[in-house]
Amino acid sequence: MKEVVIALIGNPNTGKTTIFNALTGLRQHIGNWPGVTVEKKEGELEHKGMRFRVVDLPGVYGLTAYSIDEKIARNFIVQEKPKVVVDIIDASNLERNLYLVLQLLEIGANVVIALNKIDISEEKGYNVNPEKLEELLGVPVVPTIASKGEGIDKLKERIAESLDKKPPIVEYPNFEPYIKKLIKVLEKDEELTRQYNLRWLAIKLLEEDSDVRAIIEKSKMRDDVIKTLIDVFNDLHKKYDDIELALADERYRIISEIAKKAVTKKEERITFTEMLDEVFTHKYLGIPVFFSLMWMAFKFTFDVSTPFSDIIDAFFGWLGDVVGSSIGNDALASLLRDGIIAGLGSVLVFLPPIAFLFLVFSWLEDSGYMARAAFVMDRVMHRFGLHGKSVVPMIMGFGCNVPAIMATRTLEDEKDRILTILINPLMSCSARLPVYALFAGAFFMGREGTVITSMYILGILLALILAWLFRGFIFKGQPSHFVMELPPYNKPNWRTIFGVTWTRTEKFLKKAGTIIFATMIIVWLLSVTGPSGYLGSNALESSELLAKSWVATIGRALEPIFKPFGWDWKAGVALFFGFLAKEVVVGTMGILYGVGEESLPYALASSNAFTPVTAFAFMAFVLIYVPCVATIGVIKQEAGTKWALFALLYELLLAYLVALAIVLIGGALL
Amino acid sequence: MKIKTVKYLTLIFGSLYLIYGMIESLSYFGREMTVIVSPTGDLFVGFVLLTISAIYLTGFKKALKNDFKATSYLYAGSILSIGLAILALLVIGAGAIEAYLLKSEDFIGWSPLDDVTSYLVLGLLSIFAYLSVKDVSKKPVKVQ
């Protein structure tokens, strides 16, 4: 059976993936486009004895080849020449989607249109006439509702029928004489005539497309083409300041005429997405709504997860007692009870809030709100010298800074990217949560939600201020603007939400079982031993004995640094080990205070080592000071050693200054 | 649905949320005022209630101008209000687990009424606002 290559293309969020899945079923494979890490999906489709290889091209708005996605899509169509290009267009947003159709026709692609989301366009009060659209564009138009699988069989049929059809020519009246003049010269090169659509080459030459210019440079007609092009430009510049813009205007004029004829508006209707967007992306209301939703997310995370934490807490308490009383060897019993079980228990007790946080964030992502959050915050970002796309890694940073820093790869400009990487560790990752929850519970009972939210806000504010400073002094220049696509709001898909939540929670569990576990053993070992040797398990219950341990030695060495904050040496040790993973701070404190996770807040509150002000300063210090080892590693990988060291140093300095400011100002006020 | 209904509902709910938002905010600064339910003393509760009030009142302002977009504010406001009430119910559920299943010391003598908050009551009332607007995409608002 002969295999025919067809390509799927469309604007983002038009339902391209759903149609791809519907056409290919399970016969799909995913890889990367050669040379780049952009996903390449391919699948197979059999219809009436024909086998099609379906290539899913990246979602693009146009084929100007400014971005990597556009380059991939354009190169595939120009070089691979698929037999049919299926353009999935959103019927509820016809005009914007038609721009890509015109560009495909310019290339000479054999286009079949899947007019998707006709149900949504109906909901909006539009009546799109597929037959009229087909007549006006000269290409087959198949109405579909991909989410319900409607129209897919018809689409397969029309693809098969269109295999050897000749695509129509889109004429641009104001530019036709110039296009024809250029074609006349271009067609003298047989190689160009054989390989490319000359009309497309001519249009792209008028747009000063660098890739097409490079093609012409290699042509034997190069000099003639350039001479003609100069003449054409001389003529056109008398009429237009910007030829590329004038061509775009010409396309939009044609699109507008087509839309006017093919679409009738029934009545003024509004969709739920439009209603929510009217408010959630409102110029003034958008930001307070964002902060309200964030507060609700954190309230859910902490207040609703508490009973589950208490169950884990009770389990580890029981396990510690059982293990401790059933092992005769003091050192081994202490290692298991006070080191491993107490240390690990004090970290795992935060598994429910972390899982709940991931759950609520997955739900916000799945619902489509996160894209709105990015959109709303985009305006703010720009004021602080950040690129709009920086918002996404920043929000991701609430989960974990490591993937968030890797997500900065979507930023094209190197300055924007490094700037975003540098401020990302200031986003409160889930590992800081146990520390906040512990201290908020111990010193701000009844106001935990507010205090914890304030930590998140502090991180965001510091990130913005630093971005502004770095932009002013290090990365001079303006960040570029970008157009953001807002997907429609979705009903929650609980399978996806729970799947994402589990994947993220699993990472925390793995970390708890490796880095945190190992650190807890080290902390225990350094607590029950000292320069004089093994001190016995009593060291964890007797402050006199503990004072002779190695951890106390480390703590005292650090004490002068933390003295201005009023913290004791145990806090210094916890921060020292917290460098490995922030969750370790809590585990270390659990061991040093010689209590289980249940009693730790009370032990802290009654230790006199902290006041509410110094506790708040400690939380702020944990938020800002050195990111975990993994984060530093990924900064080094993404930005280089110089910037990793810079991040380390500036964060230490900033943490010190902010904590000091909190202690001084808070002390003066209270 | 008539724009007049939108006008009344946005005004009523906007005012209710404004009053309770102010009560919650003032309670944070130590001024206790109990109207039906005791305030939580959480500044963020005040902030969220005032935000919802602002949404409803913006809708009211638009409804005064016969702008059909006023419906969006009634819809989004009621969604947020109900979401907040669901959150309050989940918190009560968590409290019930603590008190009746785990028998936590902190929850001795706890009753579900202890966790009834202003945003739970207002959120439940907002169901009426939501019901009035939930079919607006099928039955567009009449502005005349």
Short mmCIF file of N, CA, C and O in Angstrom, two decimals, chain A residues 518-528 540 551 573 577 584 587-589 591-592:
data_model
loop_
_atom_site.label_atom_id
_atom_site.label_comp_id
_atom_site.label_asym_id
_atom_site.label_seq_id
_atom_site.Cartn_x
_atom_site.Cartn_y
_atom_site.Cartn_z
N ALA A 518 18.84 10.74 54.00
CA ALA A 518 20.28 10.71 54.25
C ALA A 518 20.69 11.85 55.18
O ALA A 518 21.48 11.66 56.11
N THR A 519 20.11 13.04 54.94
CA THR A 519 20.49 14.18 55.78
C THR A 519 20.04 13.97 57.22
O THR A 519 20.76 14.34 58.15
N MET A 520 18.88 13.38 57.38
CA MET A 520 18.38 13.14 58.73
C MET A 520 19.35 12.24 59.51
O MET A 520 19.60 12.46 60.69
N ILE A 521 19.87 11.24 58.83
CA ILE A 521 20.82 10.33 59.49
C ILE A 521 22.09 11.09 59.87
O ILE A 521 22.61 10.94 60.98
N ILE A 522 22.55 11.95 58.95
CA ILE A 522 23.76 12.73 59.25
C ILE A 522 23.52 13.65 60.45
O ILE A 522 24.34 13.73 61.36
N VAL A 523 22.37 14.32 60.44
CA VAL A 523 22.06 15.24 61.54
C VAL A 523 21.99 14.46 62.86
O VAL A 523 22.53 14.90 63.88
N TRP A 524 21.35 13.31 62.83
CA TRP A 524 21.26 12.50 64.06
C TRP A 524 22.66 12.11 64.54
O TRP A 524 22.99 12.25 65.72
N LEU A 525 23.47 11.65 63.57
CA LEU A 525 24.83 11.21 63.90
C LEU A 525 25.63 12.35 64.51
O LEU A 525 26.32 12.18 65.53
N LEU A 526 25.53 13.54 63.92
CA LEU A 526 26.27 14.69 64.43
C LEU A 526 25.69 15.20 65.75
O LEU A 526 26.33 15.96 66.46
N SER A 527 24.46 14.76 66.07
CA SER A 527 23.83 15.19 67.32
C SER A 527 24.19 14.27 68.48
O SER A 527 24.28 14.72 69.62
N VAL A 528 24.36 12.99 68.19
CA VAL A 528 24.66 12.06 69.28
C VAL A 528 26.17 11.80 69.43
O VAL A 528 26.59 11.04 70.29
N LEU A 540 19.78 13.95 72.72
CA LEU A 540 18.65 14.58 72.05
C LEU A 540 17.59 15.07 73.04
O LEU A 540 16.67 15.78 72.68
N VAL A 551 26.89 18.95 66.07
CA VAL A 551 25.94 19.95 65.52
C VAL A 551 26.04 21.25 66.30
O VAL A 551 25.94 22.34 65.74
N VAL A 573 21.99 25.66 62.55
CA VAL A 573 22.28 24.31 62.04
C VAL A 573 21.20 23.89 61.04
O VAL A 573 21.50 23.33 59.98
N PHE A 577 21.90 22.80 57.11
CA PHE A 577 21.53 21.56 56.43
C PHE A 577 20.42 21.79 55.39
O PHE A 577 20.27 21.01 54.47
N VAL A 584 14.54 19.79 54.88
CA VAL A 584 15.45 19.32 55.91
C VAL A 584 15.45 20.25 57.13
O VAL A 584 15.70 19.83 58.26
N GLY A 587 13.00 18.87 59.55
CA GLY A 587 13.48 17.59 60.08
C GLY A 587 14.61 17.80 61.08
O GLY A 587 14.65 17.18 62.14
N THR A 588 15.55 18.68 60.73
CA THR A 588 16.69 18.96 61.60
C THR A 588 16.21 19.54 62.93
O THR A 588 16.69 19.15 64.00
N MET A 589 15.27 20.45 62.85
CA MET A 589 14.75 21.04 64.08
C MET A 589 14.07 19.99 64.95
O MET A 589 14.20 20.01 66.17
N ILE A 591 14.86 16.91 65.17
CA ILE A 591 15.89 16.13 65.86
C ILE A 591 16.54 16.96 66.98
O ILE A 591 16.70 16.51 68.11
N LEU A 592 16.88 18.21 66.65
CA LEU A 592 17.59 19.04 67.62
C LEU A 592 16.74 19.40 68.85
O LEU A 592 17.25 19.55 69.94
#
